[in-house]
Short mmCIF file of C-alpha atoms in Angstrom, two decimals:
data_model
loop_
_atom_site.label_atom_id
_atom_site.label_comp_id
_atom_site.label_asym_id
_atom_site.label_seq_id
_atom_site.Cartn_x
_atom_site.Cartn_y
_atom_site.Cartn_z
CA MET F 1 18.59 -98.92 -18.00
CA THR F 2 16.13 -96.08 -18.67
CA LEU F 3 13.96 -94.43 -16.05
CA GLU F 4 10.91 -95.86 -17.81
CA THR F 5 12.30 -99.39 -17.49
CA ILE F 6 13.20 -98.87 -13.82
CA TRP F 7 9.66 -97.73 -13.04
CA PHE F 8 8.16 -100.57 -15.06
CA LEU F 9 10.14 -103.08 -12.97
CA LEU F 10 9.20 -101.29 -9.74
CA TRP F 11 5.56 -101.37 -10.88
CA GLY F 12 5.79 -105.14 -11.26
CA VAL F 13 7.56 -105.59 -7.92
CA LEU F 14 4.90 -103.52 -6.13
CA TRP F 15 2.13 -105.72 -7.53
CA ALA F 16 4.09 -108.84 -6.54
CA ILE F 17 4.49 -107.56 -2.95
CA TYR F 18 0.78 -106.72 -2.80
CA PHE F 19 -0.30 -110.16 -4.02
CA VAL F 20 2.05 -111.92 -1.57
CA LEU F 21 0.94 -109.88 1.44
CA ASP F 22 -2.77 -109.29 0.85
CA GLY F 23 -3.11 -112.69 -0.82
CA PHE F 24 -3.24 -114.52 2.50
CA ASP F 25 -5.83 -112.05 3.88
CA LEU F 26 -8.03 -112.61 0.86
CA GLY F 27 -7.49 -116.37 1.07
CA MET F 28 -8.47 -116.56 4.75
CA GLY F 29 -11.59 -114.45 4.10
CA THR F 30 -12.55 -116.77 1.25
CA LEU F 31 -12.18 -119.78 3.58
CA LEU F 32 -14.08 -118.19 6.49
CA PRO F 33 -17.56 -119.73 5.90
CA PHE F 34 -16.12 -123.16 5.10
CA ILE F 35 -13.43 -123.72 7.71
CA ALA F 36 -14.59 -121.93 10.89
CA LYS F 37 -16.95 -124.08 12.97
CA ASN F 38 -17.71 -121.74 15.86
CA GLU F 39 -17.47 -118.12 16.99
CA THR F 40 -13.99 -118.55 18.51
CA GLU F 41 -12.61 -119.92 15.22
CA LYS F 42 -14.24 -117.11 13.23
CA ARG F 43 -12.69 -114.52 15.53
CA THR F 44 -9.35 -116.29 15.24
CA ILE F 45 -9.49 -115.82 11.46
CA TYR F 46 -10.38 -112.13 11.80
CA ASN F 47 -7.57 -111.56 14.28
CA ALA F 48 -5.07 -113.58 12.25
CA ALA F 49 -5.48 -110.87 9.59
CA GLY F 50 -6.19 -108.01 12.00
CA PRO F 51 -2.74 -106.42 12.47
CA PHE F 52 -1.78 -106.81 8.83
CA TRP F 53 -4.64 -106.37 6.34
CA ASP F 54 -4.77 -102.57 6.16
CA GLY F 55 -0.97 -102.30 5.97
CA ASN F 56 -0.97 -104.89 3.20
CA GLU F 57 -3.39 -102.79 1.15
CA VAL F 58 -0.90 -99.92 1.22
CA TRP F 59 0.92 -101.80 -1.53
CA LEU F 60 -2.24 -101.85 -3.67
CA ILE F 61 -2.56 -98.07 -3.27
CA THR F 62 1.16 -97.67 -4.02
CA ALA F 63 0.95 -99.82 -7.17
CA GLY F 64 -2.09 -97.84 -8.36
CA GLY F 65 -0.36 -94.56 -7.46
CA VAL F 66 2.75 -95.53 -9.40
CA THR F 67 0.61 -96.35 -12.44
CA PHE F 68 -0.99 -92.89 -12.17
CA ALA F 69 2.19 -90.91 -11.56
CA ALA F 70 4.72 -92.79 -13.72
CA PHE F 71 2.46 -93.88 -16.59
CA PRO F 72 -0.57 -91.52 -16.58
CA ALA F 73 -1.75 -92.35 -20.11
CA ALA F 74 -1.82 -96.08 -19.30
CA TYR F 75 -3.60 -95.28 -16.01
CA ALA F 76 -6.28 -93.33 -17.86
CA ALA F 77 -6.81 -96.12 -20.39
CA LEU F 78 -6.88 -98.81 -17.68
CA PHE F 79 -9.23 -97.07 -15.26
CA SER F 80 -11.64 -95.81 -17.91
CA GLY F 81 -11.62 -99.07 -19.89
CA MET F 82 -12.11 -101.30 -16.83
CA TYR F 83 -14.17 -98.82 -14.83
CA THR F 84 -16.94 -101.25 -13.83
CA ALA F 85 -14.56 -104.07 -12.88
CA LEU F 86 -12.34 -101.75 -10.82
CA PHE F 87 -15.40 -100.17 -9.17
CA LEU F 88 -16.54 -103.66 -8.12
CA LEU F 89 -13.03 -104.39 -6.83
CA LEU F 90 -12.92 -101.23 -4.70
CA PHE F 91 -16.47 -101.79 -3.43
CA ALA F 92 -15.56 -105.35 -2.38
CA LEU F 93 -12.40 -104.18 -0.61
CA ILE F 94 -14.37 -101.50 1.24
CA LEU F 95 -16.95 -104.13 2.23
CA ARG F 96 -14.18 -106.28 3.70
CA GLY F 97 -12.62 -103.38 5.58
CA VAL F 98 -15.97 -102.40 7.08
CA SER F 99 -16.64 -106.00 8.16
CA PHE F 100 -13.53 -105.89 10.41
CA GLU F 101 -14.78 -102.80 12.18
CA PHE F 102 -18.52 -103.47 12.42
CA ARG F 103 -18.77 -107.20 13.16
CA SER F 104 -18.18 -106.93 16.90
CA LYS F 105 -20.16 -103.72 17.43
CA VAL F 106 -23.44 -105.56 18.15
CA ASP F 107 -23.72 -108.79 20.16
CA ASN F 108 -26.14 -110.52 17.81
CA ASP F 109 -25.69 -113.68 15.70
CA SER F 110 -27.66 -112.33 12.73
CA TRP F 111 -25.60 -109.14 12.72
CA ARG F 112 -22.36 -111.14 12.76
CA LYS F 113 -23.59 -113.42 9.94
CA VAL F 114 -24.23 -110.38 7.75
CA TRP F 115 -20.69 -109.12 8.23
CA ASP F 116 -19.22 -112.60 7.84
CA THR F 117 -20.95 -112.77 4.45
CA CYS F 118 -19.59 -109.32 3.59
CA HIS F 119 -16.12 -110.44 4.65
CA PHE F 120 -16.33 -113.53 2.43
CA LEU F 121 -17.56 -111.54 -0.58
CA GLY F 122 -15.00 -108.81 0.10
CA SER F 123 -12.24 -111.41 0.00
CA PHE F 124 -13.39 -113.78 -2.77
CA LEU F 125 -14.41 -111.10 -5.29
CA PRO F 126 -11.12 -109.12 -5.18
CA ALA F 127 -9.13 -112.34 -5.67
CA LEU F 128 -11.31 -113.30 -8.64
CA LEU F 129 -11.43 -109.80 -10.18
CA LEU F 130 -7.69 -109.21 -9.87
CA GLY F 131 -7.05 -112.49 -11.64
CA VAL F 132 -9.55 -111.66 -14.38
CA ALA F 133 -8.03 -108.18 -14.82
CA PHE F 134 -4.42 -109.33 -15.04
CA ALA F 135 -5.24 -112.26 -17.34
CA ASN F 136 -6.98 -109.82 -19.70
CA ILE F 137 -3.98 -107.47 -19.59
CA PHE F 138 -1.73 -110.43 -20.45
CA ARG F 139 -4.09 -111.36 -23.29
CA GLY F 140 -4.35 -107.83 -24.60
CA ILE F 141 -7.14 -105.28 -24.39
CA PRO F 142 -9.01 -103.94 -27.45
CA LEU F 143 -7.50 -100.45 -27.25
CA ASP F 144 -8.06 -98.27 -30.29
CA ALA F 145 -5.70 -95.61 -31.63
CA GLN F 146 -6.97 -93.14 -28.99
CA GLY F 147 -6.30 -95.60 -26.15
CA VAL F 148 -10.01 -96.30 -25.61
CA ASN F 149 -11.12 -99.81 -24.63
CA GLN F 150 -13.76 -100.96 -27.11
CA GLU F 151 -15.24 -103.64 -24.84
CA GLY F 152 -16.98 -103.71 -21.47
CA LEU F 153 -17.16 -105.84 -18.32
CA LEU F 154 -18.82 -108.86 -19.93
CA GLN F 155 -16.08 -109.17 -22.54
CA LEU F 156 -13.51 -109.37 -19.71
CA LEU F 157 -15.24 -112.57 -18.61
CA ASN F 158 -13.77 -114.56 -21.49
CA PRO F 159 -12.46 -118.13 -20.85
CA TYR F 160 -8.83 -117.02 -20.42
CA GLY F 161 -9.78 -114.14 -18.12
CA LEU F 162 -11.96 -116.42 -15.98
CA PHE F 163 -9.17 -119.02 -15.86
CA GLY F 164 -6.85 -116.33 -14.50
CA GLY F 165 -9.47 -115.38 -11.92
CA VAL F 166 -9.89 -118.96 -10.73
CA LEU F 167 -6.11 -119.44 -10.54
CA PHE F 168 -5.79 -116.33 -8.36
CA VAL F 169 -8.53 -117.64 -6.03
CA VAL F 170 -6.74 -121.00 -5.74
CA MET F 171 -3.32 -119.36 -5.12
CA PHE F 172 -4.68 -117.05 -2.45
CA THR F 173 -6.75 -119.81 -0.81
CA MET F 174 -3.66 -122.00 -0.41
CA HIS F 175 -1.64 -119.01 0.80
CA GLY F 176 -4.37 -118.06 3.29
CA ALA F 177 -4.76 -121.62 4.59
CA ILE F 178 -1.03 -121.79 5.31
CA TRP F 179 -1.12 -118.45 7.14
CA LEU F 180 -4.13 -119.59 9.18
CA ALA F 181 -2.28 -122.79 10.12
CA ILE F 182 0.62 -120.61 11.31
CA LYS F 183 -1.62 -118.36 13.39
CA SER F 184 -4.01 -120.93 14.89
CA GLY F 185 -3.84 -123.99 17.07
CA GLY F 186 -5.91 -127.08 17.77
CA ASP F 187 -8.59 -128.27 15.33
CA LEU F 188 -8.52 -125.05 13.29
CA HIS F 189 -4.78 -125.47 12.72
CA GLU F 190 -5.25 -129.05 11.53
CA ARG F 191 -8.17 -128.10 9.27
CA ALA F 192 -6.23 -125.19 7.75
CA LYS F 193 -3.22 -127.42 7.12
CA ALA F 194 -5.48 -130.05 5.49
CA VAL F 195 -7.02 -127.40 3.22
CA ALA F 196 -3.55 -126.21 2.16
CA ILE F 197 -2.52 -129.79 1.36
CA LYS F 198 -5.71 -130.41 -0.66
CA THR F 199 -5.38 -127.08 -2.51
CA TRP F 200 -1.75 -127.67 -3.51
CA PRO F 201 -2.39 -130.20 -6.35
CA VAL F 202 -5.17 -127.94 -7.66
CA ALA F 203 -2.65 -125.09 -7.78
CA VAL F 204 -0.12 -127.31 -9.58
CA VAL F 205 -2.57 -128.49 -12.25
CA GLY F 206 -4.07 -125.00 -12.60
CA THR F 207 -0.64 -123.40 -13.06
CA VAL F 208 0.46 -125.91 -15.70
CA LEU F 209 -2.79 -125.50 -17.65
CA PHE F 210 -2.65 -121.71 -17.32
CA LEU F 211 0.90 -121.61 -18.69
CA ALA F 212 -0.14 -123.81 -21.63
CA TYR F 213 -3.19 -121.61 -22.25
CA THR F 214 -0.97 -118.50 -21.96
CA SER F 215 1.35 -119.79 -24.68
CA ILE F 216 -1.66 -120.03 -27.02
CA GLU F 217 -3.66 -116.98 -25.99
CA THR F 218 -0.97 -114.34 -25.34
CA MET F 219 2.38 -113.07 -26.57
CA LEU F 220 3.99 -113.28 -23.09
CA PHE F 221 6.49 -115.98 -24.06
CA ASN F 222 8.02 -113.85 -26.85
CA ASN F 223 10.34 -112.01 -24.45
CA TYR F 224 11.38 -115.32 -22.91
CA MET F 225 12.20 -116.88 -26.28
CA LYS F 226 14.34 -113.83 -27.13
CA ASN F 227 16.20 -114.05 -23.81
CA PRO F 228 16.02 -117.59 -22.31
CA LEU F 229 17.70 -116.40 -19.08
CA LEU F 230 14.34 -114.84 -18.19
CA PHE F 231 12.97 -118.35 -17.77
CA LEU F 232 14.76 -118.31 -14.39
CA VAL F 233 11.87 -116.18 -13.11
CA LEU F 234 9.38 -118.83 -14.16
CA LEU F 235 11.65 -121.54 -12.74
CA GLY F 236 11.68 -119.72 -9.40
CA ALA F 237 7.86 -119.70 -9.35
CA VAL F 238 7.72 -123.42 -10.18
CA LEU F 239 10.30 -124.34 -7.53
CA GLY F 240 8.40 -122.22 -5.00
CA LEU F 241 5.18 -124.11 -5.74
CA ILE F 242 6.85 -127.53 -5.68
CA SER F 243 8.55 -126.85 -2.33
CA VAL F 244 5.25 -125.96 -0.65
CA ARG F 245 4.16 -129.61 -0.42
CA PRO F 246 7.15 -131.14 1.46
CA ALA F 247 7.11 -128.20 3.87
CA LEU F 248 3.42 -128.83 4.59
CA GLY F 249 4.07 -132.54 5.01
CA SER F 250 6.79 -131.92 7.60
CA GLY F 251 4.72 -129.31 9.42
CA LYS F 252 7.15 -126.46 8.66
CA MET F 253 4.48 -123.86 8.06
CA TRP F 254 6.69 -120.78 7.84
CA ARG F 255 8.75 -122.52 5.17
CA ALA F 256 5.54 -123.47 3.34
CA TRP F 257 4.32 -119.85 3.50
CA THR F 258 7.66 -118.53 2.20
CA SER F 259 7.57 -121.02 -0.68
CA SER F 260 3.99 -120.00 -1.48
CA ALA F 261 5.08 -116.34 -1.41
CA VAL F 262 7.90 -117.10 -3.88
CA PHE F 263 5.37 -118.86 -6.12
CA ILE F 264 2.94 -115.92 -6.11
CA ALA F 265 5.69 -113.33 -6.67
CA GLY F 266 7.18 -115.46 -9.46
CA VAL F 267 3.85 -115.81 -11.25
CA THR F 268 3.32 -112.04 -11.06
CA LEU F 269 6.79 -111.15 -12.31
CA PHE F 270 6.55 -113.78 -15.06
CA GLY F 271 3.52 -111.97 -16.45
CA VAL F 272 4.96 -108.47 -16.03
CA ILE F 273 8.25 -109.36 -17.73
CA GLY F 274 6.33 -110.98 -20.57
CA LEU F 275 4.42 -107.74 -21.15
CA PHE F 276 7.55 -105.55 -21.50
CA PRO F 277 7.67 -102.93 -22.94
CA ALA F 278 3.87 -102.79 -22.99
CA LEU F 279 1.80 -101.92 -19.94
CA LEU F 280 -1.49 -102.42 -21.75
CA PRO F 281 -1.05 -104.32 -25.02
CA SER F 282 -3.70 -103.71 -27.67
CA ASN F 283 -5.05 -106.85 -29.33
CA LEU F 284 -6.51 -104.74 -32.15
CA ASN F 285 -3.18 -103.36 -33.32
CA PRO F 286 0.14 -103.70 -31.43
CA ALA F 287 1.01 -100.15 -32.52
CA TRP F 288 -1.89 -98.87 -30.39
CA SER F 289 -0.54 -100.49 -27.19
CA MET F 290 0.22 -98.41 -24.13
CA THR F 291 3.93 -98.90 -23.60
CA ILE F 292 6.35 -97.58 -21.00
CA TYR F 293 7.58 -95.10 -23.62
CA ASN F 294 4.36 -93.59 -24.96
CA SER F 295 2.58 -93.42 -21.60
CA ALA F 296 5.39 -92.33 -19.24
CA SER F 297 5.59 -89.07 -17.32
CA SER F 298 8.41 -86.60 -17.95
CA PRO F 299 11.98 -87.61 -17.01
CA LEU F 300 11.98 -84.98 -14.22
CA THR F 301 8.83 -86.49 -12.69
CA LEU F 302 10.29 -89.99 -12.85
CA LYS F 303 13.54 -88.78 -11.24
CA ILE F 304 11.70 -87.07 -8.36
CA MET F 305 9.53 -90.16 -7.85
CA LEU F 306 12.60 -92.37 -7.78
CA GLY F 307 14.21 -90.22 -5.08
CA VAL F 308 11.06 -90.37 -2.95
CA ALA F 309 10.74 -94.13 -3.47
CA LEU F 310 14.37 -94.78 -2.47
CA VAL F 311 13.69 -93.05 0.85
CA MET F 312 10.14 -94.14 1.66
CA VAL F 313 9.96 -97.75 0.46
CA PRO F 314 12.70 -98.99 2.86
CA ILE F 315 10.92 -97.19 5.72
CA VAL F 316 7.61 -98.87 4.88
CA LEU F 317 9.32 -102.26 4.51
CA ALA F 318 11.07 -101.83 7.87
CA TYR F 319 7.81 -100.89 9.57
CA GLN F 320 5.98 -103.87 8.08
CA ALA F 321 8.82 -106.23 9.05
CA TRP F 322 8.46 -104.97 12.63
CA VAL F 323 4.67 -105.53 12.57
CA TYR F 324 5.04 -109.06 11.22
CA ARG F 325 7.69 -109.90 13.81
CA THR F 326 5.66 -108.44 16.68
CA PHE F 327 2.45 -110.29 15.74
CA SER F 328 4.02 -113.52 14.48
CA HIS F 329 2.71 -115.61 17.39
CA LYS F 330 -0.36 -117.86 17.30
CA ILE F 331 -3.70 -116.33 18.23
CA THR F 332 -4.57 -117.24 21.84
CA GLN F 333 -7.59 -116.69 24.05
CA GLU F 334 -5.72 -113.78 25.60
CA ASP F 335 -5.54 -112.14 22.16
CA LEU F 336 -9.28 -112.67 21.63
CA ASP F 337 -10.06 -111.19 25.06
CA TYR F 338 -8.09 -108.03 24.28
CA LYS F 339 -10.43 -105.04 24.14
CA GLU F 340 -9.25 -103.95 20.69
CA ALA F 341 -9.58 -107.46 19.20
CA TYR F 342 -12.00 -108.01 16.32
#
């Protein structure tokens, strides 16, 4: 296996980890105005994400950093070609981060409503934009021979791109509802569980339709037809989604969340593997695609990066495992009364 291939796989795994971990944050933020009935329930949602959301976004920064360092030509084409969409994504994420910090600074209902709206927009828009971006990458971007995207933001909002955006919102909403059911009690727990149950069939139908649309609109299935063993990745995603429902029905919320995580990771890896060896396929001419070979850094750079990753990634994973274990309990009134609570 070449260094380029190793980094391509790591790139896909980093995105999968990010979507699994920040997906529930984004899902809970999207649900905030619809599921929380009073101030205590709103604060429960904020504090259910509180110890995790900024650590989860480390994986977004890492995935972006790997794109820059391992595949700089693809990074340049991606960030210049989708500049407006990525700017909106970063602005929305900043808006969400600020809402955590500012919401409780002033004891005023109007002030809190402003930041609740910011939190919703900062959660819903990233979910939608990430789905639109990845669906367009799967579909192919109109890159010319110089690696310049010939279209703008509006062209990204094509039917397939929007379908991908909606599917991401549905996936993250179900994931977030399950996490909220884990972290809350009483009426909010029951409401969150009911939302997860109602969202599940939407996710099933959406996934089936998206896969059918993908077979028509993209070349992703080519790699799978050449090597049918790769279908095991897609099978894992399907089994993950199917197993969410019985776990919800039996009230085993951690099992439901794990199944949802397998589903999200499987969907991500399905798309990434289908792209190989392209990072940014060109739908104008396949020869103009940004691949792992024509956009990679030097072998020395990739070797140094691999050494750093082998040391640092396990440390980050161990730290995050400790955080999740420490804050795995349900949010109680004592948590809300804590002076550092949101």
